[in-house]
Amino acid sequence: MTIVLQINHQTITTADLLPLLIRYRMLPGLLRELILDRAIADIKYSDTELTQWQQRSEFQASNICEQDRIRSLKIHLFKQQQWGNQLETYFVERQRSLMQVVYSLIRTPDRDIAYELYFRLQANEQSFANLAAQYSQGPEAETGGLVGPVELGTYHPDFAQLLANCPLGVVSPPLQLDDRFVVLRVEARIPAQLDATVQQRLLDEQLEHWLSEQMQSIELLPSHRNAI
């Protein structure tokens, strides 16, 4: 056994490394990086691509070494090569969940209060903002009930469907969600656009999906399979 680390009086050998990686839950991260290194090993790049990549703001810090910059460029090129021509199709699949909504919300554990507030709003007796500030039992009380913009995909599917389908500007009758009754009005929906930021996000998602599949296919000894 080869000694790889000496920490004060503690000696770490090669035989100790795998158990330590498992104990401290570092093995999945290591495997992920090893899979990436294997995937990008044959990725080629030009001097121009490297120069342009190094001019990105996140690489202006002096503590980022050349090897890390090159590796990040190769990962970027790998993502483009693997999934760049599939982005539009994937975007269509994700477009609904990427849509952002702005809505007004009042939530209360009391069903009768929820209906009372709903009828007040229907009769235009008070503004949604005033009623939310007075009655809503959640952080939205601090903003007059206003929430968002928030992506639909961050919510439970049932609530996301409600936000996607409610007519704009119309107060919905009280709906029970868990132990609360909510009065809701959707103010705006902001469709997702396949801009540069969203493209990069979708490429990152595809990479993570691929990495998960690759990690599931890794063969470990039976005693170590639960480590990933």
Coordinates of C-alpha atoms in Angstrom, one line a residue:
M1 CA 0.0 0.0 0.0
T2 CA 1.3 3.4 -1.0
I3 CA 1.0 6.4 1.4
V4 CA -0.7 9.3 -0.4
L5 CA -1.3 11.7 2.5
Q6 CA 0.2 12.4 5.9
I7 CA -2.0 14.6 8.2
N8 CA -0.2 15.2 11.5
H9 CA 0.1 11.6 12.8
Q10 CA -2.6 10.2 10.5
T11 CA -1.4 8.2 7.4
I12 CA -3.8 7.8 4.4
T13 CA -2.9 5.0 2.1
T14 CA -4.3 4.1 -1.3
A15 CA -6.4 1.4 0.4
D16 CA -8.0 4.1 2.6
L17 CA -9.1 6.4 -0.3
L18 CA -12.2 4.6 -1.5
P19 CA -13.7 4.1 2.0
L20 CA -13.0 7.7 2.8
L21 CA -14.6 8.9 -0.5
I22 CA -17.7 6.9 0.3
R23 CA -17.8 8.0 4.0
Y24 CA -17.7 11.7 3.1
R25 CA -20.0 11.2 0.1
M26 CA -17.4 12.4 -2.3
L27 CA -17.5 9.4 -4.6
P28 CA -20.4 10.6 -6.9
G29 CA -18.6 13.9 -7.5
L30 CA -15.4 12.1 -8.4
L31 CA -17.1 9.7 -10.7
R32 CA -18.9 12.6 -12.4
E33 CA -15.7 14.4 -13.1
L34 CA -14.0 11.2 -14.4
I35 CA -16.9 10.6 -16.7
L36 CA -16.6 14.1 -18.0
D37 CA -12.9 13.9 -18.5
R38 CA -13.3 10.7 -20.6
A39 CA -16.1 12.3 -22.6
I40 CA -14.1 15.4 -23.5
A41 CA -10.7 13.8 -24.0
D42 CA -10.9 14.0 -27.8
I43 CA -12.7 17.4 -28.1
K44 CA -10.7 19.8 -30.3
Y45 CA -10.7 23.5 -30.1
S46 CA -9.0 26.4 -31.9
D47 CA -6.8 29.1 -30.5
T48 CA -9.6 31.6 -31.3
E49 CA -12.1 29.6 -29.4
L50 CA -9.8 29.4 -26.4
T51 CA -9.1 33.2 -26.5
Q52 CA -12.7 34.1 -26.7
W53 CA -13.6 31.6 -23.9
Q54 CA -10.9 33.1 -21.6
Q55 CA -12.4 36.6 -22.1
R56 CA -15.6 35.5 -20.3
S57 CA -16.1 37.4 -17.0
E58 CA -16.0 34.3 -14.8
F59 CA -12.4 33.6 -16.0
Q60 CA -11.0 37.1 -15.1
A61 CA -10.0 35.9 -11.6
S62 CA -6.3 35.2 -11.5
N63 CA -6.7 32.0 -9.4
I64 CA -8.3 30.1 -12.3
C65 CA -5.6 28.0 -13.9
E66 CA -5.2 27.5 -17.6
Q67 CA -6.0 23.8 -17.3
D68 CA -9.4 24.6 -15.7
R69 CA -10.2 27.1 -18.4
I70 CA -9.4 24.6 -21.2
R71 CA -11.5 21.9 -19.5
S72 CA -14.5 24.2 -19.2
L73 CA -14.2 25.1 -22.9
K74 CA -14.1 21.4 -23.8
I75 CA -17.2 20.7 -21.7
H76 CA -18.9 23.6 -23.5
L77 CA -18.0 22.3 -26.9
F78 CA -19.0 18.7 -25.9
K79 CA -22.5 20.0 -24.9
Q80 CA -22.8 21.8 -28.2
Q81 CA -21.8 18.8 -30.2
Q82 CA -24.0 16.4 -28.4
W83 CA -27.2 18.4 -27.9
G84 CA -26.9 21.7 -29.8
N85 CA -29.0 20.5 -32.8
Q86 CA -31.7 19.2 -30.4
L87 CA -32.2 22.4 -28.5
E88 CA -35.3 23.6 -30.3
T89 CA -37.1 20.3 -29.8
Y90 CA -36.1 20.1 -26.1
F91 CA -37.2 23.7 -25.6
V92 CA -40.6 22.9 -26.9
E93 CA -40.8 20.1 -24.3
R94 CA -39.7 22.5 -21.5
Q95 CA -41.4 25.7 -22.7
R96 CA -44.5 25.4 -20.5
S97 CA -42.5 24.8 -17.3
L98 CA -40.1 27.6 -18.2
M99 CA -42.9 30.1 -18.6
Q100 CA -43.0 32.7 -15.8
V101 CA -46.1 33.9 -14.1
V102 CA -47.0 36.9 -11.9
Y103 CA -50.0 36.4 -9.7
S104 CA -51.7 37.8 -6.6
L105 CA -52.4 35.4 -3.7
I106 CA -54.2 35.4 -0.4
R107 CA -54.0 32.3 1.7
T108 CA -55.7 31.6 5.0
P109 CA -56.6 28.4 7.0
D110 CA -60.1 29.7 7.4
R111 CA -62.5 28.7 4.6
D112 CA -65.1 31.2 5.6
I113 CA -62.6 34.1 5.5
A114 CA -61.4 33.0 2.1
Y115 CA -64.9 33.2 0.7
E116 CA -65.6 36.5 2.4
L117 CA -62.5 38.0 0.8
Y118 CA -63.4 36.5 -2.6
F119 CA -66.8 38.1 -2.5
R120 CA -65.3 41.4 -1.4
L121 CA -63.0 41.3 -4.4
Q122 CA -65.9 40.3 -6.7
A123 CA -67.8 43.4 -5.5
N124 CA -64.7 45.6 -5.8
E125 CA -65.1 46.6 -2.2
Q126 CA -61.4 46.5 -1.5
S127 CA -58.2 46.0 -3.5
F128 CA -56.4 42.7 -3.7
A129 CA -53.3 44.3 -2.3
N130 CA -55.0 45.7 0.8
L131 CA -56.8 42.4 1.6
A132 CA -53.6 40.4 1.1
A133 CA -51.7 42.7 3.4
Q134 CA -54.3 42.3 6.0
Y135 CA -55.3 38.7 5.8
S136 CA -52.8 36.6 3.9
Q137 CA -50.7 34.3 6.0
G138 CA -47.6 34.0 4.1
P139 CA -44.6 36.1 2.8
E140 CA -46.8 37.6 0.1
A141 CA -48.6 39.7 2.7
E142 CA -45.5 41.9 2.6
T143 CA -45.9 42.6 -1.1
G144 CA -49.7 43.1 -1.2
G145 CA -50.2 39.5 -2.3
L146 CA -48.0 39.9 -5.4
V147 CA -45.8 36.9 -6.3
G148 CA -43.4 36.6 -9.2
P149 CA -42.3 36.4 -11.8
V150 CA -41.8 32.7 -11.0
E151 CA -41.3 29.7 -13.4
L152 CA -44.2 27.3 -13.5
G153 CA -41.8 24.4 -13.3
T154 CA -40.9 25.3 -9.7
Y155 CA -44.4 24.5 -8.5
H156 CA -46.4 21.4 -7.8
P157 CA -48.0 20.2 -11.1
D158 CA -51.6 20.9 -9.9
F159 CA -50.8 24.4 -8.9
A160 CA -48.7 25.0 -12.0
Q161 CA -51.7 23.9 -14.1
L162 CA -54.0 26.3 -12.2
L163 CA -51.6 29.2 -12.8
A164 CA -51.3 28.3 -16.5
N165 CA -55.0 28.0 -17.1
C166 CA -56.6 30.8 -15.0
P167 CA -57.9 33.7 -17.1
L168 CA -55.7 36.7 -16.7
G169 CA -57.0 39.4 -14.2
V170 CA -59.9 37.2 -13.0
V171 CA -60.2 36.3 -9.3
S172 CA -60.6 32.6 -8.9
P173 CA -62.9 31.1 -6.2
P174 CA -61.2 29.8 -3.1
L175 CA -59.3 26.6 -3.6
Q176 CA -57.9 24.4 -0.9
L177 CA -54.2 23.6 -1.1
D178 CA -53.0 21.4 1.7
D179 CA -54.2 23.1 4.9
R180 CA -54.8 26.5 3.4
F181 CA -57.5 28.1 1.3
V182 CA -56.2 30.4 -1.5
V183 CA -57.7 33.2 -3.5
L184 CA -55.8 33.7 -6.6
R185 CA -55.6 36.2 -9.5
V186 CA -53.1 35.6 -12.3
E187 CA -51.7 39.0 -13.4
A188 CA -49.3 38.1 -16.2
R189 CA -47.7 35.2 -18.1
I190 CA -44.3 35.7 -19.6
P191 CA -43.5 33.1 -22.3
A192 CA -40.0 31.6 -22.3
Q193 CA -37.7 32.6 -25.1
L194 CA -34.9 30.5 -26.5
D195 CA -32.3 33.1 -25.8
A196 CA -28.6 32.5 -25.0
T197 CA -29.2 32.1 -21.3
V198 CA -32.0 29.6 -21.8
Q199 CA -29.9 27.7 -24.4
Q200 CA -27.1 27.3 -21.9
R201 CA -29.5 26.2 -19.2
L202 CA -31.0 23.6 -21.5
L203 CA -27.6 22.3 -22.5
D204 CA -26.6 22.0 -18.8
E205 CA -29.8 20.1 -18.1
Q206 CA -29.1 17.7 -21.0
L207 CA -25.5 17.2 -19.7
E208 CA -26.8 16.4 -16.2
H209 CA -29.3 13.9 -17.6
W210 CA -26.6 12.2 -19.5
L211 CA -24.2 12.2 -16.5
S212 CA -27.0 10.6 -14.4
E213 CA -27.4 7.8 -17.0
Q214 CA -23.7 7.3 -17.2
M215 CA -23.3 7.0 -13.4
Q216 CA -26.2 4.5 -13.2
S217 CA -24.3 2.3 -15.7
I218 CA -21.1 2.2 -13.6
E219 CA -20.3 -1.2 -12.1
L220 CA -19.1 -1.1 -8.5
L221 CA -18.5 -3.9 -6.1
P222 CA -21.7 -5.0 -4.4
S223 CA -20.6 -3.5 -1.1
H224 CA -20.1 -0.1 -2.7
R225 CA -23.1 0.2 -5.0
N226 CA -25.1 2.3 -2.7
A227 CA -22.4 4.9 -2.6
I228 CA -23.7 6.5 -5.8

